[in-house]
């Protein structure tokens, strides 16, 4: 009798755990694919990153020797890749777009060029249409703003 109850308990726990395991493995597969795509992007540009990060739907890194910032954003159906020449930038600034309810709808980093006639570069770190809740993007964008500004000023 006790073995029957134990068996039913194990089966119930397994059934409850399966959706979590499937979600976890799917997320890991997606992250590995995104990392491979970012590595291919970096190889194409012969970049040697001194500092990089993957968070949410994006990958970002800096090649301090070439003074280039590499950014890759994964949207629902495509991959946006951007190379920013930091020698041409004066500074970086973050912008939060909040809804009327007070939640964050979008986090954007704006890179302003030294030449006022050139357009600014916008890098989307978080968009509520791509991710339900921010998971580390707020801390990440603040950290990268500091890293980029220090890199620009150092050169």
Coordinates of C-alpha atoms in Angstrom, one line a residue:
X1 CA 0.0 0.0 0.0
X2 CA 2.8 2.5 0.9
X3 CA 4.7 1.8 -2.3
X4 CA 1.6 2.5 -4.3
X5 CA 1.1 5.9 -2.6
X6 CA 4.8 6.7 -3.0
X7 CA 4.7 5.8 -6.7
X8 CA 1.6 8.0 -7.3
X9 CA 3.4 10.9 -5.4
X10 CA 6.5 10.5 -7.6
X11 CA 4.4 10.5 -10.8
X12 CA 2.6 13.6 -9.7
X13 CA 5.8 15.5 -8.9
X14 CA 7.3 14.4 -12.3
X15 CA 4.2 15.6 -14.1
X16 CA 4.3 19.0 -12.3
X17 CA 8.1 19.4 -13.0
X18 CA 8.0 18.6 -16.8
X19 CA 6.7 22.0 -17.9
X20 CA 9.5 23.8 -15.9
X21 CA 12.1 21.5 -17.4
X22 CA 10.9 22.0 -20.9
X23 CA 10.8 25.8 -20.5
X24 CA 14.3 25.7 -19.0
X25 CA 15.8 23.6 -21.8
X26 CA 14.1 25.7 -24.5
X27 CA 15.5 28.9 -22.9
X28 CA 19.0 27.4 -22.8
X29 CA 18.8 26.3 -26.4
X30 CA 17.7 29.8 -27.4
X31 CA 20.5 31.4 -25.4
X32 CA 23.1 29.1 -27.0
X33 CA 21.9 29.9 -30.5
X34 CA 22.0 33.6 -29.7
X35 CA 25.5 33.3 -28.4
X36 CA 26.7 31.4 -31.5
X37 CA 25.1 34.1 -33.7
X38 CA 26.9 36.8 -31.7
X39 CA 30.2 35.0 -31.9
X40 CA 29.8 34.7 -35.7
X41 CA 29.0 38.5 -35.9
X42 CA 32.2 39.2 -33.9
X43 CA 34.3 36.9 -36.1
X44 CA 33.0 38.6 -39.2
X45 CA 34.3 42.0 -37.7
X46 CA 37.4 40.4 -36.3
X47 CA 36.5 41.8 -32.9
X48 CA 38.4 40.9 -29.7
X49 CA 36.1 41.8 -26.8
X50 CA 37.6 42.9 -23.6
X51 CA 34.2 43.1 -21.9
X52 CA 30.9 41.6 -22.9
X53 CA 27.5 40.6 -21.6
X54 CA 24.4 38.7 -22.5
X55 CA 21.1 39.7 -20.9
X56 CA 17.5 39.4 -21.9
X57 CA 17.2 39.6 -25.6
X58 CA 20.6 41.2 -26.3
X59 CA 24.3 40.7 -26.4
X60 CA 26.8 43.6 -26.1
X61 CA 30.5 43.9 -26.0
X62 CA 33.4 46.4 -26.5
X63 CA 36.6 46.0 -28.4
X64 CA 38.7 48.6 -26.7
X65 CA 41.6 48.3 -29.1
X66 CA 39.4 49.1 -32.1
X67 CA 37.1 51.4 -30.0
X68 CA 34.0 49.6 -31.3
X69 CA 30.8 48.6 -29.5
X70 CA 29.1 45.5 -30.8
X71 CA 25.4 45.1 -30.1
X72 CA 22.9 42.3 -31.1
X73 CA 19.2 42.4 -30.3
X74 CA 16.9 39.4 -30.8
X75 CA 13.4 40.5 -31.7
X76 CA 10.5 38.1 -32.3
X77 CA 11.4 37.4 -36.0
X78 CA 14.8 38.9 -36.7
X79 CA 18.2 39.7 -35.3
X80 CA 19.4 43.3 -35.3
X81 CA 23.2 43.8 -35.2
X82 CA 25.0 47.1 -34.7
X83 CA 28.6 48.2 -34.7
X84 CA 29.2 51.6 -33.2
X85 CA 32.5 53.4 -33.6
X86 CA 33.2 54.9 -30.2
X87 CA 35.8 57.3 -31.5
X88 CA 33.0 59.2 -33.2
X89 CA 30.8 59.3 -30.1
X90 CA 30.8 62.1 -27.4
X91 CA 28.9 60.2 -24.7
X92 CA 26.2 57.7 -23.9
X93 CA 22.9 58.3 -22.1
X94 CA 20.1 56.0 -21.0
X95 CA 16.4 56.8 -21.4
X96 CA 13.4 55.1 -19.7
X97 CA 10.0 55.2 -21.2
X98 CA 7.4 54.5 -18.6
X99 CA 3.7 53.7 -19.0
X100 CA 1.0 55.7 -17.3
X101 CA 0.8 52.9 -14.7
X102 CA 4.5 53.5 -13.8
X103 CA 5.9 50.3 -15.3
X104 CA 8.9 50.4 -17.7
X105 CA 7.9 50.1 -21.3
X106 CA 11.3 50.6 -22.9
X107 CA 15.0 51.1 -22.0
X108 CA 17.1 52.7 -24.6
X109 CA 20.8 53.7 -24.7
X110 CA 21.4 56.8 -26.8
X111 CA 25.0 57.3 -28.1
X112 CA 25.5 60.9 -29.2
X113 CA 28.0 61.6 -31.9
X114 CA 30.7 64.3 -31.6
X115 CA 29.6 65.7 -35.0
X116 CA 26.2 67.3 -34.3
X117 CA 25.2 66.8 -38.0
X118 CA 25.3 63.0 -37.6
X119 CA 22.4 61.1 -36.2
X120 CA 22.5 59.5 -32.7
X121 CA 22.6 55.8 -32.3
X122 CA 19.8 54.1 -30.3
X123 CA 20.2 50.7 -28.7
X124 CA 17.1 49.0 -27.3
X125 CA 18.0 47.1 -24.1
X126 CA 14.4 46.3 -23.1
X127 CA 11.0 46.5 -24.8
X128 CA 7.8 45.3 -23.1
X129 CA 6.7 44.0 -26.5
X130 CA 9.6 41.5 -26.5
X131 CA 9.9 40.6 -22.8
X132 CA 7.2 40.5 -20.2
X133 CA 9.3 41.8 -17.3
X134 CA 12.7 43.3 -17.1
X135 CA 15.2 40.8 -15.7
X136 CA 18.5 42.5 -15.2
X137 CA 18.2 45.0 -18.0
X138 CA 18.0 48.0 -15.7
X139 CA 21.2 47.2 -13.9
X140 CA 22.9 46.2 -17.2
X141 CA 22.0 49.4 -19.1
X142 CA 23.3 51.6 -16.2
X143 CA 26.5 49.5 -16.0
X144 CA 27.1 49.8 -19.8
X145 CA 26.4 53.5 -19.8
X146 CA 29.3 53.8 -17.3
X147 CA 31.6 51.5 -19.3
X148 CA 30.9 53.2 -22.6
X149 CA 31.4 56.7 -21.1
X150 CA 34.7 55.7 -19.4
X151 CA 35.9 54.1 -22.6
X152 CA 35.1 57.2 -24.6
X153 CA 36.7 59.5 -22.1
X154 CA 39.8 57.3 -21.7
X155 CA 40.6 57.6 -25.4

